[in-house]
């Protein structure tokens, strides 16, 4: 199959499967995007894991544990999808450790109070859902199927976060202040999760042509903002953007300038927690090596016994 | 660095009496670990009543590029479908 035929299949909304011919650049783009997505799920366990031992009630603790376990599961679905492109899990983890593969910048911010668990569920998972719902229609079969599975589980994450925010917003003045503070810190990084503006996003062209992405960064960001502003109003919190205004003509909210210098600074490793997140992942991976080796040795021994 | 663990394909029976359906795969070194990993990964919300795991390397697949030729023999056998047959006017369903 050549590139023209490949594009015809894409244009006809046919899914591409692992054994099908695909252009090298398509494969590379997918490996980069899916692995970044997988690493984000896994690294994303850390800022929330930070609060498991300090959750304010047994109910909150059980929910947070279940959510963090889901993130691990979502990471594994995505690694599986990525491996179908001919790259091993070991190589993917190595790329993360070497800094060759990235993960979502949002997880390089610290979680300072319990309200941050609310803000992450509501805003970060909310943004992720908008992105993932769109990606259910991606052209690569295994990625698309992974997204369907993830979307089914993810809406609980957003609801639990919004519930925490709502509870705190109607609590004591101190609790409400904590909720507002969490919103203030997470709002801008959350809307920057969708990536650079379309005019500054060199890879968007191919990704749209190949239907890897189905909507541009700006379209997804606008969708998220339009959905979220009303949710903030309902619980009496204020989005920290003085330029936020309903635009009757567009049927959408106008919003202020994003600080892309800060965004790139964090992407390039200088955010508050970049070093800590990666160091923690490496440590867990290294300390688990003997377990992986033992499991392998045990499997070998059983084989010998069986034969 | 240790080599990749073995990949196992996971099939889940959602309810007693139904067929097992492919759900995805897991990494594991032996079959017990594969079953337990599959349970943790694919049935966190009561999705299953039974799980099969089978090493991916043991699955043989037809080639999707050859699917036309491969499935060709069934194309011209319309008489295998009930709609091929004309029923006499007025007859009840059999």
CSV table of C-alpha atoms in Angstrom, one decimal:
chain,number,residue,atom,x,y,z
A,1,UNK,CA,0.0,0.0,0.0
A,2,UNK,CA,1.3,3.4,-0.8
A,3,UNK,CA,0.8,6.8,0.8
A,4,UNK,CA,-2.1,7.7,-1.5
A,5,UNK,CA,-4.0,4.5,-0.7
A,6,UNK,CA,-3.3,5.0,2.9
A,7,UNK,CA,-4.7,8.5,2.8
A,8,UNK,CA,-7.8,7.2,1.0
A,9,UNK,CA,-8.5,4.8,3.8
A,10,UNK,CA,-8.0,7.6,6.4
A,11,UNK,CA,-10.4,9.9,4.4
A,12,UNK,CA,-13.0,7.1,4.3
A,13,UNK,CA,-12.9,7.0,8.1
A,14,UNK,CA,-11.4,3.4,8.1
A,15,UNK,CA,-9.3,2.6,11.1
A,16,UNK,CA,-5.6,1.7,10.6
A,17,UNK,CA,-4.6,-1.6,12.4
A,18,UNK,CA,-1.2,-2.6,13.7
A,19,UNK,CA,-0.3,-4.9,10.7
A,20,UNK,CA,-1.5,-2.4,8.1
A,21,UNK,CA,1.0,-0.4,6.1
A,22,UNK,CA,1.5,3.1,7.4
A,23,UNK,CA,3.9,6.0,6.6
A,24,UNK,CA,6.9,6.1,8.9
A,25,UNK,CA,6.0,9.6,10.0
A,26,UNK,CA,2.5,8.4,11.0
A,27,UNK,CA,4.0,5.7,13.1
A,28,UNK,CA,6.5,8.1,14.7
A,29,UNK,CA,3.8,10.7,15.4
A,30,UNK,CA,1.6,8.0,17.1
A,31,UNK,CA,4.4,6.6,19.2
A,32,UNK,CA,5.3,10.2,20.4
A,33,UNK,CA,1.6,11.1,21.2
A,34,UNK,CA,0.5,7.8,22.7
A,35,UNK,CA,3.6,7.4,24.9
A,36,UNK,CA,3.3,11.0,26.1
A,37,UNK,CA,-0.3,10.2,26.9
A,38,UNK,CA,0.6,7.0,28.8
A,39,UNK,CA,3.5,8.6,30.7
A,40,UNK,CA,1.0,11.4,31.8
A,41,UNK,CA,-1.3,8.8,33.3
A,42,UNK,CA,1.5,7.2,35.2
A,43,UNK,CA,3.3,10.4,36.4
A,44,UNK,CA,-0.2,11.8,37.1
A,45,UNK,CA,-0.5,9.3,40.0
A,46,UNK,CA,2.1,11.1,42.0
A,47,UNK,CA,0.5,14.5,42.8
A,48,UNK,CA,-2.6,12.7,43.9
A,49,UNK,CA,-0.8,9.9,45.6
A,50,UNK,CA,0.6,12.7,47.8
A,51,UNK,CA,-2.8,13.0,49.5
A,52,UNK,CA,-3.8,9.4,50.0
A,53,UNK,CA,-2.5,9.1,53.5
A,54,UNK,CA,-4.0,12.5,54.4
A,55,UNK,CA,-7.4,12.3,52.9
A,56,UNK,CA,-9.9,13.9,55.2
A,57,UNK,CA,-12.3,10.9,55.6
A,58,UNK,CA,-12.3,7.1,54.9
A,59,UNK,CA,-14.8,7.7,52.0
A,60,UNK,CA,-12.4,10.3,50.5
A,61,UNK,CA,-9.5,8.0,50.9
A,62,UNK,CA,-11.2,5.0,49.2
A,63,UNK,CA,-12.3,7.2,46.3
A,64,UNK,CA,-8.8,8.7,45.8
A,65,UNK,CA,-7.2,5.2,46.0
A,66,UNK,CA,-9.7,3.9,43.3
A,67,UNK,CA,-8.9,6.9,41.1
A,68,UNK,CA,-5.2,6.6,41.3
A,69,UNK,CA,-5.5,2.9,40.5
A,70,UNK,CA,-7.6,3.8,37.5
A,71,UNK,CA,-4.8,6.1,36.3
A,72,UNK,CA,-2.4,3.2,36.5
A,73,UNK,CA,-4.9,1.2,34.4
A,74,UNK,CA,-5.2,3.9,31.8
A,75,UNK,CA,-1.4,4.1,31.5
A,76,UNK,CA,-1.3,0.4,30.8
A,77,UNK,CA,-4.1,0.5,28.2
A,78,UNK,CA,-2.0,3.2,26.4
A,79,UNK,CA,1.3,1.4,26.7
A,80,UNK,CA,-0.4,-1.6,25.2
A,81,UNK,CA,-1.7,0.5,22.3
A,82,UNK,CA,1.8,2.0,21.8
A,83,UNK,CA,3.5,-1.3,21.8
A,84,UNK,CA,1.4,-2.4,18.8
A,85,UNK,CA,3.5,0.1,16.8
A,86,UNK,CA,6.6,-2.0,17.3
A,87,UNK,CA,8.2,-0.4,20.4
A,88,UNK,CA,8.7,-2.2,23.7
A,89,UNK,CA,7.5,-1.1,27.1
A,90,UNK,CA,11.1,-1.1,28.3
A,91,UNK,CA,12.1,1.3,25.5
A,92,UNK,CA,9.1,3.6,26.3
A,93,UNK,CA,10.1,3.8,30.0
A,94,UNK,CA,13.7,4.4,29.0
A,95,UNK,CA,12.7,7.3,26.8
A,96,UNK,CA,10.8,8.8,29.7
A,97,UNK,CA,13.8,8.4,32.0
A,98,UNK,CA,16.2,9.9,29.4
A,99,UNK,CA,13.9,12.9,29.0
A,100,UNK,CA,13.3,12.0,25.3
A,101,UNK,CA,9.6,11.4,25.9
A,102,UNK,CA,7.5,14.0,27.7
A,103,UNK,CA,4.4,13.9,29.9
A,104,UNK,CA,1.7,16.5,30.5
A,105,UNK,CA,3.2,19.6,32.1
A,106,UNK,CA,0.3,19.9,34.5
A,107,UNK,CA,1.8,17.2,36.7
A,108,UNK,CA,4.9,19.3,37.4
A,109,UNK,CA,2.9,21.5,39.7
A,110,UNK,CA,2.7,20.6,43.5
A,111,UNK,CA,-0.5,19.7,45.3
A,112,UNK,CA,-0.4,21.9,48.3
A,113,UNK,CA,-3.8,21.4,49.9
A,114,UNK,CA,-6.7,18.9,49.8
A,115,UNK,CA,-8.6,21.3,47.6
A,116,UNK,CA,-6.0,20.5,44.9
A,117,UNK,CA,-7.5,17.0,44.7
A,118,UNK,CA,-10.7,18.8,43.8
A,119,UNK,CA,-9.1,21.1,41.3
A,120,UNK,CA,-7.2,18.2,39.6
A,121,UNK,CA,-10.3,16.0,39.3
A,122,UNK,CA,-12.5,18.8,38.1
A,123,UNK,CA,-10.1,20.7,35.8
A,124,UNK,CA,-7.3,18.4,34.9
A,125,UNK,CA,-9.5,15.3,34.4
A,126,UNK,CA,-12.1,17.6,32.8
A,127,UNK,CA,-9.6,18.8,30.2
A,128,UNK,CA,-8.4,15.3,29.7
A,129,UNK,CA,-11.9,14.1,29.0
A,130,UNK,CA,-12.6,16.8,26.4
A,131,UNK,CA,-9.4,15.7,24.7
A,132,UNK,CA,-10.0,11.9,25.0
A,133,UNK,CA,-13.6,12.1,23.9
A,134,UNK,CA,-12.3,13.6,20.7
A,135,UNK,CA,-9.6,11.0,20.4
A,136,UNK,CA,-12.1,8.2,20.5
A,137,UNK,CA,-12.4,8.9,16.7
A,138,UNK,CA,-8.7,8.8,16.1
A,139,UNK,CA,-7.6,6.8,13.0
A,140,UNK,CA,-5.4,4.3,14.8
A,141,UNK,CA,-7.6,1.4,15.9
A,142,UNK,CA,-5.8,0.4,19.1
A,143,UNK,CA,-5.5,4.0,20.3
A,144,UNK,CA,-9.2,4.6,19.5
A,145,UNK,CA,-10.3,1.5,21.4
A,146,UNK,CA,-8.1,2.5,24.4
A,147,UNK,CA,-9.8,5.9,24.4
A,148,UNK,CA,-13.3,4.4,24.5
A,149,UNK,CA,-12.3,2.3,27.5
A,150,UNK,CA,-10.7,5.3,29.3
A,151,UNK,CA,-13.6,7.6,28.7
A,152,UNK,CA,-16.0,5.2,30.2
A,153,UNK,CA,-14.0,5.2,33.5
A,154,UNK,CA,-12.9,8.9,33.5
A,155,UNK,CA,-16.1,10.7,34.1
A,156,UNK,CA,-16.1,9.4,37.7
A,157,UNK,CA,-12.8,11.2,38.2
A,158,UNK,CA,-14.2,14.5,37.1
A,159,UNK,CA,-17.3,14.2,39.3
A,160,UNK,CA,-15.4,13.3,42.4
A,161,UNK,CA,-13.2,16.3,41.9
A,162,UNK,CA,-16.1,18.6,41.3
A,163,UNK,CA,-17.8,17.2,44.4
A,164,UNK,CA,-14.7,18.1,46.5
A,165,UNK,CA,-14.7,21.6,45.2
A,166,UNK,CA,-18.4,22.1,45.7
A,167,UNK,CA,-18.2,20.8,49.3
A,168,UNK,CA,-15.3,23.1,50.1
A,169,UNK,CA,-16.9,26.1,48.4
A,170,UNK,CA,-19.9,25.8,50.7
A,171,UNK,CA,-17.8,25.1,53.8
A,172,UNK,CA,-16.1,27.5,56.2
A,173,UNK,CA,-14.6,30.7,54.8
A,174,UNK,CA,-11.2,29.1,55.1
A,175,UNK,CA,-12.3,26.1,53.1
A,176,UNK,CA,-13.8,28.2,50.4
A,177,UNK,CA,-10.6,30.2,50.3
A,178,UNK,CA,-8.6,27.0,49.8
A,179,UNK,CA,-10.9,25.9,47.0
A,180,UNK,CA,-10.6,29.3,45.3
A,181,UNK,CA,-6.8,29.2,45.7
A,182,UNK,CA,-6.7,25.8,44.1
A,183,UNK,CA,-8.7,27.0,41.2
A,184,UNK,CA,-6.4,30.1,40.9
A,185,UNK,CA,-3.3,27.9,40.7
A,186,UNK,CA,-4.7,25.2,38.4
A,187,UNK,CA,-6.8,27.2,35.9
A,188,UNK,CA,-4.2,28.5,33.6
A,189,UNK,CA,-2.0,25.3,33.5
A,190,UNK,CA,-5.2,23.3,32.8
A,191,UNK,CA,-6.3,25.3,29.8
A,192,UNK,CA,-2.7,25.1,28.5
A,193,UNK,CA,-2.9,21.3,28.7
A,194,UNK,CA,-4.4,21.4,25.2
A,195,UNK,CA,-1.0,22.6,23.9
A,196,UNK,CA,0.2,25.6,22.0
A,197,UNK,CA,-2.2,27.7,20.0
A,198,UNK,CA,-2.9,26.3,16.5
A,199,UNK,CA,-0.8,29.1,14.9
A,200,UNK,CA,2.2,27.8,16.9
A,201,UNK,CA,1.6,24.1,16.6
A,202,UNK,CA,3.7,22.8,13.7
A,203,UNK,CA,2.6,19.2,14.0
A,204,UNK,CA,-1.1,19.9,14.0
A,205,UNK,CA,-1.3,19.8,10.2
A,206,UNK,CA,-0.2,16.2,9.7
A,207,UNK,CA,-2.0,15.1,12.8
A,208,UNK,CA,-5.3,16.4,11.4
A,209,UNK,CA,-4.7,15.2,7.9
A,210,UNK,CA,-4.0,11.7,9.2
A,211,UNK,CA,-7.0,12.0,11.6
A,212,UNK,CA,-4.8,11.2,14.5
A,213,UNK,CA,-6.2,14.3,16.1
A,214,UNK,CA,-9.8,15.2,15.2
A,215,UNK,CA,-10.0,18.7,16.6
A,216,UNK,CA,-7.3,21.3,17.0
A,217,UNK,CA,-5.8,22.5,20.3
A,218,UNK,CA,-7.7,25.7,20.2
A,219,UNK,CA,-11.0,24.1,19.4
A,220,UNK,CA,-10.7,21.6,22.3
A,221,UNK,CA,-9.6,24.4,24.7
A,222,UNK,CA,-12.6,26.5,23.8
A,223,UNK,CA,-14.9,23.6,24.3
A,224,UNK,CA,-13.4,22.9,27.7
A,225,UNK,CA,-13.7,26.6,28.8
A,226,UNK,CA,-17.3,26.8,27.6
A,227,UNK,CA,-18.2,23.8,29.6
A,228,UNK,CA,-16.3,24.7,32.8
A,229,UNK,CA,-17.2,28.4,33.4
A,230,UNK,CA,-20.8,27.6,34.3
A,231,UNK,CA,-19.7,24.8,36.6
A,232,UNK,CA,-17.6,27.4,38.6
A,233,UNK,CA,-20.5,29.8,38.8
A,234,UNK,CA,-22.8,27.1,40.2
A,235,UNK,CA,-20.5,26.5,43.2
A,236,UNK,CA,-19.7,30.2,43.7
A,237,UNK,CA,-16.1,30.2,42.6
A,238,UNK,CA,-14.4,32.7,40.3
A,239,UNK,CA,-12.3,31.8,37.3
A,240,UNK,CA,-9.1,33.8,37.7
A,241,UNK,CA,-9.3,35.5,34.3
A,242,UNK,CA,-10.5,39.2,34.2
A,243,UNK,CA,-10.8,39.0,30.4
A,244,UNK,CA,-13.3,36.1,30.5
A,245,UNK,CA,-16.5,37.2,28.9
A,246,UNK,CA,-19.4,35.6,27.0
A,247,UNK,CA,-19.3,36.4,23.3
A,248,UNK,CA,-22.8,36.3,22.0
A,249,UNK,CA,-21.7,36.3,18.4
A,250,UNK,CA,-19.3,33.4,18.7
A,251,UNK,CA,-21.6,31.5,21.2
A,252,UNK,CA,-18.4,31.0,23.3
A,253,UNK,CA,-16.4,32.6,26.0
A,254,UNK,CA,-13.5,35.0,25.1
A,255,UNK,CA,-10.6,34.6,27.5
A,256,UNK,CA,-7.3,36.2,28.3
A,257,UNK,CA,-3.7,35.7,27.1
A,258,UNK,CA,-2.0,32.5,28.3
A,259,UNK,CA,1.5,32.7,29.6
A,260,UNK,CA,3.4,30.6,27.1
A,261,UNK,CA,6.8,31.5,28.5
A,262,UNK,CA,5.8,29.7,31.7
A,263,UNK,CA,4.4,26.8,29.7
A,264,UNK,CA,7.6,26.2,27.8
A,265,UNK,CA,9.7,26.8,30.9
A,266,UNK,CA,7.8,23.9,32.6
A,267,UNK,CA,7.9,21.7,29.5
A,268,UNK,CA,11.6,22.2,29.3
A,269,UNK,CA,12.2,20.9,32.8
A,270,UNK,CA,12.1,24.0,35.0
A,271,UNK,CA,8.7,23.6,36.6
A,272,UNK,CA,8.4,23.3,40.4
A,273,UNK,CA,8.3,19.5,40.5
A,274,UNK,CA,9.9,18.2,37.2
A,275,UNK,CA,12.9,16.7,38.9
A,276,UNK,CA,11.0,15.2,41.8
A,277,UNK,CA,8.5,13.5,39.5
A,278,UNK,CA,11.1,11.9,37.3
A,279,UNK,CA,13.4,11.0,40.2
A,280,UNK,CA,10.5,9.3,42.0
A,281,UNK,CA,9.6,7.2,38.9
A,282,UNK,CA,13.2,6.1,38.4
A,283,UNK,CA,13.5,5.2,42.0
A,284,UNK,CA,10.3,3.1,42.0
A,285,UNK,CA,11.4,1.5,38.7
A,286,UNK,CA,14.9,0.6,40.0
A,287,UNK,CA,13.7,-0.6,43.3
A,288,UNK,CA,11.3,-2.9,41.5
A,289,UNK,CA,13.9,-4.5,39.4
A,290,UNK,CA,14.5,-7.4,41.8
A,291,UNK,CA,10.8,-8.2,41.8
A,292,UNK,CA,10.7,-8.4,38.0
A,293,UNK,CA,13.8,-10.6,38.0
A,294,UNK,CA,12.4,-12.9,40.7
A,295,UNK,CA,9.1,-13.2,38.8
A,296,UNK,CA,11.0,-14.2,35.7
A,297,UNK,CA,13.2,-16.7,37.5
A,298,UNK,CA,10.1,-18.2,39.2
A,299,UNK,CA,8.4,-18.6,35.8
A,300,UNK,CA,11.5,-20.3,34.4
A,301,UNK,CA,11.7,-22.7,37.3
A,302,UNK,CA,8.0,-23.7,36.9
A,303,UNK,CA,8.6,-24.4,33.3
A,304,UNK,CA,11.5,-26.7,34.1
A,305,UNK,CA,9.4,-28.5,36.7
A,306,UNK,CA,6.5,-28.9,34.2
A,307,UNK,CA,8.8,-30.5,31.6
B,1,UNK,CA,18.2,-4.1,31.7
B,2,UNK,CA,15.7,-7.0,31.9
B,3,UNK,CA,14.0,-7.9,28.7
B,4,UNK,CA,10.3,-7.3,28.1
B,5,UNK,CA,7.9,-9.5,30.0
B,6,UNK,CA,5.7,-11.9,28.0
B,7,UNK,CA,2.5,-10.4,26.5
B,8,UNK,CA,-0.8,-12.2,27.2
B,9,UNK,CA,-4.1,-11.5,25.4
B,10,UNK,CA,-7.0,-11.3,27.7
B,11,UNK,CA,-10.6,-12.6,27.0
B,12,UNK,CA,-13.4,-11.8,29.4
B,13,UNK,CA,-16.7,-13.5,29.8
B,14,UNK,CA,-19.0,-10.7,31.1
B,15,UNK,CA,-21.7,-13.0,32.3
B,16,UNK,CA,-22.1,-16.8,32.8
B,17,UNK,CA,-23.4,-18.3,29.5
B,18,UNK,CA,-22.0,-15.6,27.2
B,19,UNK,CA,-18.9,-15.9,25.0
B,20,UNK,CA,-15.5,-14.7,26.1
B,21,UNK,CA,-14.6,-11.4,24.3
B,22,UNK,CA,-11.1,-9.9,23.7
B,23,UNK,CA,-10.5,-7.1,26.1
B,24,UNK,CA,-6.8,-6.2,25.6
B,25,UNK,CA,-3.5,-7.6,26.9
B,26,UNK,CA,-1.2,-7.6,29.9
B,27,UNK,CA,2.4,-8.2,30.6
B,28,UNK,CA,3.2,-11.1,33.0
B,29,UNK,CA,5.9,-13.8,33.5
B,30,UNK,CA,3.6,-16.7,34.2
B,31,UNK,CA,-0.1,-17.6,33.8
B,32,UNK,CA,-1.2,-17.0,37.4
B,33,UNK,CA,0.3,-13.5,37.3
B,34,UNK,CA,-1.3,-13.0,33.9
B,35,UNK,CA,-4.7,-13.8,35.3
B,36,UNK,CA,-4.3,-11.6,38.3
B,37,UNK,CA,-3.0,-8.7,36.3
B,38,UNK,CA,-5.9,-9.1,33.9
B,39,UNK,CA,-8.3,-9.0,36.8
B,40,UNK,CA,-6.8,-5.8,38.2
B,41,UNK,CA,-6.6,-4.1,34.8
B,42,UNK,CA,-9.8,-5.2,33.0
B,43,UNK,CA,-12.4,-6.0,35.7
B,44,UNK,CA,-12.3,-3.2,38.3
B,45,UNK,CA,-16.0,-2.6,37.8
B,46,UNK,CA,-17.5,-6.0,37.7
B,47,UNK,CA,-16.9,-6.5,34.0
B,48,UNK,CA,-16.3,-10.2,34.3
B,49,UNK,CA,-17.3,-13.6,35.6
B,50,UNK,CA,-14.5,-15.5,33.9
B,51,UNK,CA,-11.1,-14.6,32.3
B,52,UNK,CA,-9.0,-16.4,29.8
B,53,UNK,CA,-5.4,-15.4,29.1
B,54,UNK,CA,-3.3,-16.8,26.3
B,55,UNK,CA,0.2,-15.9,25.2
B,56,UNK,CA,0.1,-13.5,22.3
B,57,UNK,CA,2.7,-15.5,20.4
B,58,UNK,CA,0.3,-18.4,20.3
B,59,UNK,CA,-2.3,-16.5,18.3
B,60,UNK,CA,-2.3,-16.8,14.6
B,61,UNK,CA,-4.1,-14.1,12.6
B,62,UNK,CA,-5.2,-13.9,9.0
B,63,UNK,CA,-3.8,-11.0,7.1
B,64,UNK,CA,-6.2,-8.1,6.7
B,65,UNK,CA,-4.5,-7.2,3.4
B,66,UNK,CA,-5.4,-10.6,2.1
B,67,UNK,CA,-8.9,-10.6,3.5
B,68,UNK,CA,-10.7,-10.4,0.2
B,69,UNK,CA,-9.0,-13.5,-1.2
B,70,UNK,CA,-9.1,-15.3,2.1
B,71,UNK,CA,-12.9,-14.9,2.6
B,72,UNK,CA,-13.7,-15.2,-1.1
B,73,UNK,CA,-15.0,-18.8,-0.9
B,74,UNK,CA,-18.1,-17.7,1.0
B,75,UNK,CA,-19.1,-14.9,-1.4
B,76,UNK,CA,-21.0,-17.0,-4.0
B,77,UNK,CA,-22.9,-19.2,-1.6
B,78,UNK,CA,-26.0,-17.1,-1.1
B,79,UNK,CA,-28.0,-20.4,-0.6
B,80,UNK,CA,-26.5,-20.5,2.9
B,81,UNK,CA,-28.8,-17.6,3.9
B,82,UNK,CA,-32.5,-18.1,4.6
B,83,UNK,CA,-33.3,-15.0,2.5
B,84,UNK,CA,-32.2,-17.0,-0.6
B,85,UNK,CA,-35.4,-19.1,-0.5
B,86,UNK,CA,-38.8,-18.0,-1.8
B,87,UNK,CA,-41.7,-19.0,0.5
B,88,UNK,CA,-45.0,-20.0,-1.1
B,89,UNK,CA,-47.6,-17.3,-0.9
B,90,UNK,CA,-49.6,-17.6,2.4
B,91,UNK,CA,-47.3,-20.0,4.1
B,92,UNK,CA,-46.6,-19.3,7.8
B,93,UNK,CA,-43.0,-18.9,9.1
B,94,UNK,CA,-41.2,-22.1,9.7
